[in-house]
GROMACS .gro file of C-alpha atoms in nm:
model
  297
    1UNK     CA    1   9.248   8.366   8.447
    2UNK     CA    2   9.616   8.396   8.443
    3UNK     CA    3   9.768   8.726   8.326
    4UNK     CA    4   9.992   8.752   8.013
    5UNK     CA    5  10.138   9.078   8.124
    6UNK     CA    6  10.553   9.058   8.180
    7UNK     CA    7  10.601   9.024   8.535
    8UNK     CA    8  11.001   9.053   8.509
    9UNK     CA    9  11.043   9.398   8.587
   10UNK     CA   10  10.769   9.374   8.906
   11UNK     CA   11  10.966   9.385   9.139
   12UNK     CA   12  10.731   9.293   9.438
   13UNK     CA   13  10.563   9.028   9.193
   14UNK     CA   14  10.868   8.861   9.189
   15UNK     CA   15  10.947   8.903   9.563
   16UNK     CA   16  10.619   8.734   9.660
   17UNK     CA   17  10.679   8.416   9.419
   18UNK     CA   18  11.001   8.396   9.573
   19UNK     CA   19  10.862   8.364   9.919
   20UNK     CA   20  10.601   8.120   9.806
   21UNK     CA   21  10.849   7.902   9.686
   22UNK     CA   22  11.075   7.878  10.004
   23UNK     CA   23  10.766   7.799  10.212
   24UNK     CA   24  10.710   7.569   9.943
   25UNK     CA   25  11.008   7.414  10.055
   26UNK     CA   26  10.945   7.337  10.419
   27UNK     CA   27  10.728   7.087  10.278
   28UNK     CA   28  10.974   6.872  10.190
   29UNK     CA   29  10.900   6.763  10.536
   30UNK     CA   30  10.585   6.578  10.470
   31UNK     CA   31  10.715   6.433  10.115
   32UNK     CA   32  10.939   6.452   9.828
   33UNK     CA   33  10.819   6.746   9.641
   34UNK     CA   34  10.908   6.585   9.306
   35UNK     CA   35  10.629   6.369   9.349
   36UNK     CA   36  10.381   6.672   9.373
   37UNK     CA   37  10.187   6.812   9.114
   38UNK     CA   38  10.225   7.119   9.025
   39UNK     CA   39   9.889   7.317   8.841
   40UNK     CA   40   9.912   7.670   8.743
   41UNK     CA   41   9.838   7.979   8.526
   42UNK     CA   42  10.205   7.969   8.309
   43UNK     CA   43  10.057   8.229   8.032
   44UNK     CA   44  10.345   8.205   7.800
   45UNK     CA   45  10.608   8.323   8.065
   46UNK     CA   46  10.588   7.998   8.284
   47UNK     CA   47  10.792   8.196   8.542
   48UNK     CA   48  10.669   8.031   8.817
   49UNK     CA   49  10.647   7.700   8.707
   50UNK     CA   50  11.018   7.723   8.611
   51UNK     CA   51  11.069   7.842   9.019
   52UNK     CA   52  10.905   7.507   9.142
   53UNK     CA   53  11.099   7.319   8.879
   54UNK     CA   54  11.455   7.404   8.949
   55UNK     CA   55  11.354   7.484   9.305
   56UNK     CA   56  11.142   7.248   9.364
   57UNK     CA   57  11.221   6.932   9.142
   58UNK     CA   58  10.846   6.927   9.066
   59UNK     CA   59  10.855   6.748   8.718
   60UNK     CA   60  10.436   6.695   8.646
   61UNK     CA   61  10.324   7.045   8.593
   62UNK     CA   62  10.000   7.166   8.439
   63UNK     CA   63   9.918   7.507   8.280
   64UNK     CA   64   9.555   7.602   8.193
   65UNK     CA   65   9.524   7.843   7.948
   66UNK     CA   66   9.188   8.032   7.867
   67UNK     CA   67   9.355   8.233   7.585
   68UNK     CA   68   9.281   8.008   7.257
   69UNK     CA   69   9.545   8.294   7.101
   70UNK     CA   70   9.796   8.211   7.323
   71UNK     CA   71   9.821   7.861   7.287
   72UNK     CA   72  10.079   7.817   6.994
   73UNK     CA   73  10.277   8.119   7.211
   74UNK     CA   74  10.267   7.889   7.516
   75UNK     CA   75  10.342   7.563   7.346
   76UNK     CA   76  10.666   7.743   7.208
   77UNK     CA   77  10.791   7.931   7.538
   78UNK     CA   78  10.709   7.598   7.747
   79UNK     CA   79  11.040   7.609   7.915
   80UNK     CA   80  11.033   7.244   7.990
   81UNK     CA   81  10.856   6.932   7.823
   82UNK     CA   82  10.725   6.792   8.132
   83UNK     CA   83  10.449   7.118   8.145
   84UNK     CA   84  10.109   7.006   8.013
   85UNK     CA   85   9.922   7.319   7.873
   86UNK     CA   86   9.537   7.262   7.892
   87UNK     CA   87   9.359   7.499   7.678
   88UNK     CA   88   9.022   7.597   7.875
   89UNK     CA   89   8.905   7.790   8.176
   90UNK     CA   90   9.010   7.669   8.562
   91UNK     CA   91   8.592   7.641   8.585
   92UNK     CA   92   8.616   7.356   8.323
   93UNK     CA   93   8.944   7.237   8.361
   94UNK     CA   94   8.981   7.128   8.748
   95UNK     CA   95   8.693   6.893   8.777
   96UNK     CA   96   8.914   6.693   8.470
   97UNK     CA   97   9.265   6.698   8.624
   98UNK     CA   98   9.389   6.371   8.794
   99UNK     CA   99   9.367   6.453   9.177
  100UNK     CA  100   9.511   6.169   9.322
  101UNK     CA  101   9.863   6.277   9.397
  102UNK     CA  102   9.955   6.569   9.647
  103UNK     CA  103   9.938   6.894   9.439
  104UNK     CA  104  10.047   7.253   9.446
  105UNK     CA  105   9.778   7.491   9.289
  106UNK     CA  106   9.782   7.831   9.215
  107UNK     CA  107   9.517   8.032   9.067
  108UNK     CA  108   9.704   8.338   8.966
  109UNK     CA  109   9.414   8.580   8.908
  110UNK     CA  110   9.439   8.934   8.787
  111UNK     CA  111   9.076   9.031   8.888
  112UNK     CA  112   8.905   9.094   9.234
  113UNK     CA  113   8.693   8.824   9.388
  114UNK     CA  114   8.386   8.692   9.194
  115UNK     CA  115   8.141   8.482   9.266
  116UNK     CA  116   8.321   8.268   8.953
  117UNK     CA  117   8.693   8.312   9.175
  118UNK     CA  118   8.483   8.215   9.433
  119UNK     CA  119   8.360   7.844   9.275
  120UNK     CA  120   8.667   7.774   9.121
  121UNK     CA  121   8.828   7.788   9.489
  122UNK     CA  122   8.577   7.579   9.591
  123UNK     CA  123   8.619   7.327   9.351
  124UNK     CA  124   9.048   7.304   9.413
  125UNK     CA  125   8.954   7.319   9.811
  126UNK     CA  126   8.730   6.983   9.774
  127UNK     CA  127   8.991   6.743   9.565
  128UNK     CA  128   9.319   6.854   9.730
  129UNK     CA  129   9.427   6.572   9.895
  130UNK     CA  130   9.580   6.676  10.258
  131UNK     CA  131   9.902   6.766  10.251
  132UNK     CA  132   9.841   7.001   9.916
  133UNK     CA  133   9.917   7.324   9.910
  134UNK     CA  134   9.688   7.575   9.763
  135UNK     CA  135   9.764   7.951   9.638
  136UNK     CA  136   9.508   8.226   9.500
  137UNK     CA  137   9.603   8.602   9.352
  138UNK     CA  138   9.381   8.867   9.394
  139UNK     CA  139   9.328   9.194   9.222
  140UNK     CA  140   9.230   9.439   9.529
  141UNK     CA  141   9.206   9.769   9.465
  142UNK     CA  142   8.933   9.941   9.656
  143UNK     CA  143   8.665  10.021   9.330
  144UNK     CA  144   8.477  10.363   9.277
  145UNK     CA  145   8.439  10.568   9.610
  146UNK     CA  146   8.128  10.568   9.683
  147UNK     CA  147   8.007  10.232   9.525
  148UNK     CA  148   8.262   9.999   9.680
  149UNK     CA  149   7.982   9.797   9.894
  150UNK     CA  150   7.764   9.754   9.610
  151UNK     CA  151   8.045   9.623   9.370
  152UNK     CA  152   8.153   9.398   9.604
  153UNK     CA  153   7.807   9.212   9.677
  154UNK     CA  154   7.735   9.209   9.335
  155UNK     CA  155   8.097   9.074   9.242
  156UNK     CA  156   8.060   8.776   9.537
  157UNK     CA  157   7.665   8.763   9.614
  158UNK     CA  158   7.556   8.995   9.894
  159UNK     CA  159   7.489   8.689  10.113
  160UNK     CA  160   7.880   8.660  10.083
  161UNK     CA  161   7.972   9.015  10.192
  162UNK     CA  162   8.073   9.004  10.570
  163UNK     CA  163   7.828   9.199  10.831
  164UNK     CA  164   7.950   9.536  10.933
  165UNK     CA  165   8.154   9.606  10.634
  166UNK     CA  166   8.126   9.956  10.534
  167UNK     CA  167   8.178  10.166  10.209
  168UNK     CA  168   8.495  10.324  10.440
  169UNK     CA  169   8.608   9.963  10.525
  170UNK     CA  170   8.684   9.915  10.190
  171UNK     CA  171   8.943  10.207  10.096
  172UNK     CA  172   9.342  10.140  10.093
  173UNK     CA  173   9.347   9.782  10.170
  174UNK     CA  174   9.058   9.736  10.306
  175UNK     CA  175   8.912   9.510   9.984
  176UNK     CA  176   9.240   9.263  10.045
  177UNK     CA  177   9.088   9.227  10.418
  178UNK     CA  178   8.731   9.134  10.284
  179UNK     CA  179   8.810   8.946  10.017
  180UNK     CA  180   9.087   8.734  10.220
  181UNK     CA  181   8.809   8.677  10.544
  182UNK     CA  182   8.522   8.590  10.226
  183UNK     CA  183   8.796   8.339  10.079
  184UNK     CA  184   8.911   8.224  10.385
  185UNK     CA  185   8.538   8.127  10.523
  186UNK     CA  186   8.463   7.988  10.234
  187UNK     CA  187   8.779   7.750  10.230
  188UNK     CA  188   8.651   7.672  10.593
  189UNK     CA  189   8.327   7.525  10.482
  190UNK     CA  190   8.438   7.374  10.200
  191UNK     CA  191   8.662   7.173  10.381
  192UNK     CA  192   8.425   7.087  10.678
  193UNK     CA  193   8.179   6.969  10.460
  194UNK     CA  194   8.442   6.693  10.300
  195UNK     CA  195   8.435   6.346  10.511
  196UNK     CA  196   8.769   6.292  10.535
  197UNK     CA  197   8.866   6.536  10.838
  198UNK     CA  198   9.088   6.774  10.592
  199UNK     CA  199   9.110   7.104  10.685
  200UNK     CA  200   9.241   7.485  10.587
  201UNK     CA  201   9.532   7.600  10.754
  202UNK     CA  202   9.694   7.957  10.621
  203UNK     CA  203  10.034   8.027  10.538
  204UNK     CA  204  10.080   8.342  10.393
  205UNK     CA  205   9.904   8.622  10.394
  206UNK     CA  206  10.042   8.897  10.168
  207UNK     CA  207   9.958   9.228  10.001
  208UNK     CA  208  10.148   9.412   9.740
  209UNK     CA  209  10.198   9.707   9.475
  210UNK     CA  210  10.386   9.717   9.172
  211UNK     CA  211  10.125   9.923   9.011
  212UNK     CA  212   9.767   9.722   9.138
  213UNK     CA  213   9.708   9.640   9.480
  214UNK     CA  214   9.753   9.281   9.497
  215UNK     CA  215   9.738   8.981   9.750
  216UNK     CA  216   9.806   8.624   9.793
  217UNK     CA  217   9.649   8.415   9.994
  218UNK     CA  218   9.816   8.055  10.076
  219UNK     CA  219   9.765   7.752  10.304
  220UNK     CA  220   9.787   7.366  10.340
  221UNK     CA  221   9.558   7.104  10.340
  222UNK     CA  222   9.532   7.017  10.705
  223UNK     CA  223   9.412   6.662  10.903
  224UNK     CA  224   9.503   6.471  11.171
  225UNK     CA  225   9.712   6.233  11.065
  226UNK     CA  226   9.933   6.452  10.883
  227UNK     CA  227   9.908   6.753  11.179
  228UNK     CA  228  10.243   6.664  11.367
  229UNK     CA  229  10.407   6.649  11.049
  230UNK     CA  230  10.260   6.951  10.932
  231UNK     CA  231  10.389   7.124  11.264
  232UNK     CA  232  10.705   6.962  11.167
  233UNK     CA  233  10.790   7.159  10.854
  234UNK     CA  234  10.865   7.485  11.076
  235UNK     CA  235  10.617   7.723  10.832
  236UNK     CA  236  10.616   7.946  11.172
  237UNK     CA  237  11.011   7.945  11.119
  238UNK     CA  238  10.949   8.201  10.858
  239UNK     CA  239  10.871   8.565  10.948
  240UNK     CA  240  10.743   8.593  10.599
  241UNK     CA  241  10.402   8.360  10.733
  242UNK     CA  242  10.144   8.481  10.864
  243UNK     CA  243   9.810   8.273  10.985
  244UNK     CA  244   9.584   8.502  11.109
  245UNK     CA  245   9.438   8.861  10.891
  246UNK     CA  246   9.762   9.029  10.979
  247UNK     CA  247   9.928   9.087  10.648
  248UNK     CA  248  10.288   9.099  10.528
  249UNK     CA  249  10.295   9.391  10.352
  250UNK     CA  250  10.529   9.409  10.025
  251UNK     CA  251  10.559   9.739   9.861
  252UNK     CA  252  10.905   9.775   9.742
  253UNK     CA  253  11.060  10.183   9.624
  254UNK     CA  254  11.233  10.214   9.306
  255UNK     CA  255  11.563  10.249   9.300
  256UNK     CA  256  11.846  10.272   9.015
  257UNK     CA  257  12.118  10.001   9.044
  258UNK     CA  258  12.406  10.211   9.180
  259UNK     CA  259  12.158  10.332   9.461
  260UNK     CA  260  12.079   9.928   9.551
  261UNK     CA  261  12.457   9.859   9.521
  262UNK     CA  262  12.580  10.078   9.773
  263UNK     CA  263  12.281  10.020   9.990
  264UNK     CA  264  12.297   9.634  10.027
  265UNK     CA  265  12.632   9.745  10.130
  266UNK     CA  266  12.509   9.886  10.412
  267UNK     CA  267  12.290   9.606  10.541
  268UNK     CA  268  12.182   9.384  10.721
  269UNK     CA  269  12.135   9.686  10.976
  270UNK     CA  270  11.969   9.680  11.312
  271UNK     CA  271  11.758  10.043  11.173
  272UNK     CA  272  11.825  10.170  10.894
  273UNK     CA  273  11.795  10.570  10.836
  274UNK     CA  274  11.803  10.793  10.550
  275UNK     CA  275  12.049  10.747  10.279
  276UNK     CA  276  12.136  10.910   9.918
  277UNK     CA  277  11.809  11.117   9.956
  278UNK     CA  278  11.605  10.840   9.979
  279UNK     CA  279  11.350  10.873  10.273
  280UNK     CA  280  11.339  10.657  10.618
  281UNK     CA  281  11.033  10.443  10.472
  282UNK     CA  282  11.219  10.288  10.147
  283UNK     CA  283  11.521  10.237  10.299
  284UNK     CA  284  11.307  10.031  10.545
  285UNK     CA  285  11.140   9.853  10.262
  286UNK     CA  286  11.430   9.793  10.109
  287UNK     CA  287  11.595   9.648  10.377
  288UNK     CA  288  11.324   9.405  10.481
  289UNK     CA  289  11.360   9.222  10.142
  290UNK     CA  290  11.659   9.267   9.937
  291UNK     CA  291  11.762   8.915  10.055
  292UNK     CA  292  11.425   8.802   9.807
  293UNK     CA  293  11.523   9.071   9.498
  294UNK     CA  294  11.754   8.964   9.201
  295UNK     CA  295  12.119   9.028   9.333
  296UNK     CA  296  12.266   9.353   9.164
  297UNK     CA  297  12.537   9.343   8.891
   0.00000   0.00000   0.00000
């Protein structure tokens, strides 16, 4: 389920929402996002549910909380009154939620792919009506060397686990790669196997570190009467998309404010180099999305 940890201070957390939400926006294309639904894990932060709002104009949003604790918490930091907080799991909740109108979904998970991830995908990928957009978070750091393989099949069935993956496949990033091609096939099928011609299409494709290795993995209900349209909203526009297993990689340095203040100064720049003792590389990640981070004071 949805974490309660504070994501304000995560910097490359916050960076990924961000970019989320502005290819969120290209769909404005295919209809007034105000008429979407919006269905989420707020916790009691809501911080991305308050994005889509303001952003977005989304007004019907739904939280599911599996924290009975939390509920009062939520209830009071609901940052608007149009959020509907559903105490209960996403396996119970989704099959009750009103699927007739174009929805947004995110499954903000802390945890690496399960086989229970895995159904609760499954379930989102056959009600979305086309046009929907659908987002999952994954926990992906690599597991115990030496026992990676076997934690993975037993975590998504070994039927699940893709042929030719290796214990050494599964170091670094490796897990995000798996876990994105097991998620991705699986939202494949599940589509295919409607009867209404929808289909998967990717969006984003991201990994990144504030502490965990994270990803997010995000695409649009696809079909042919809506694929023009869909072509129409310019994802490709953004060099933040990716379709394919090539990720964008987000793992920003830390840096004090004076150091950011007098280094936005110096951008946008063709290549940035060394500067203030910081090295080559976070200059370079610094650059490549300080246009996403909270402006500095």
């Amino acid at each position: 389920m949805g974490s309660v940890l504070d994501y304000g201070d995560r910097q490359s957390k916050n960076v990924t929402r961000r970019i989320f939400v502005e290819a969120l926006r290209r769909a404005q294309y295919l209809d007034d996002l105000s008429t979407y639904s919006y269905v989420g894990f707020g916790a009691y932060q809501f911080l991305d549910f308050d994005l889509v709002h303001r952003h977005l104009g989304i007004k019907r949003m739904i939280s599911i909380e599996a924290d009975e604790r939390l509920i009062a918490r939520c209830h009071f930091n609901a940052p608007y009154r149009s959020i509907d907080i559903v105490p209960g799991t996403a396996t119970t909740i989704i099959p009750t939620l009103d699927w007739s109108h174009r929805s947004i979904v995110w499954l903000d998970y802390t945890q690496r792919l399960r086989s229970e991830e895995m159904a609760d995908c499954q379930n989102v990928a056959l009600r979305l009506k086309p046009g929907s957009i659908f987002a999952v978070t994954l926990n992906c750091h690599a597991g115990t060397e030496g026992s990676r393989r076997d934690e993975l099949a037993r975590a998504v069935g070994a039927e699940h686990v893709p042929i030719g993956i290796t214990e050494a496949k599964l170091g670094e990033w490796g897990l995000a790669k798996t876990q994105r091609e097991i998620l991705t096939g699986l939202l494949h099928r599940t589509m295919a196997d409607r009867s209404d011609g929808a289909a998967w299409q990717q969006l984003l494709n991201i990994q990144y570190r504030d502490d965990a290795r994270m990803q997010m993995l995000v695409g649009i209900v696809d079909h042919p009467d809506l694929h023009e349209q869909i072509i129409g909203c310019r994802f490709a526009d953004m060099p933040e998309v990716s379709t394919d297993a090539d990720p964008l990689v987000i793992d920003l340095p830390s840096l004090t404010v004076r150091e950011r203040q007098a280094l936005s100064k110096k951008l946008p720049a063709r290549s940035p180099t060394k500067f203030a003792g910081l090295s080559e590389r976070d200059v370079a990640a610094y650059a490549k999305f300080y246009r996403w981070m909270d402006a500095t004071g």
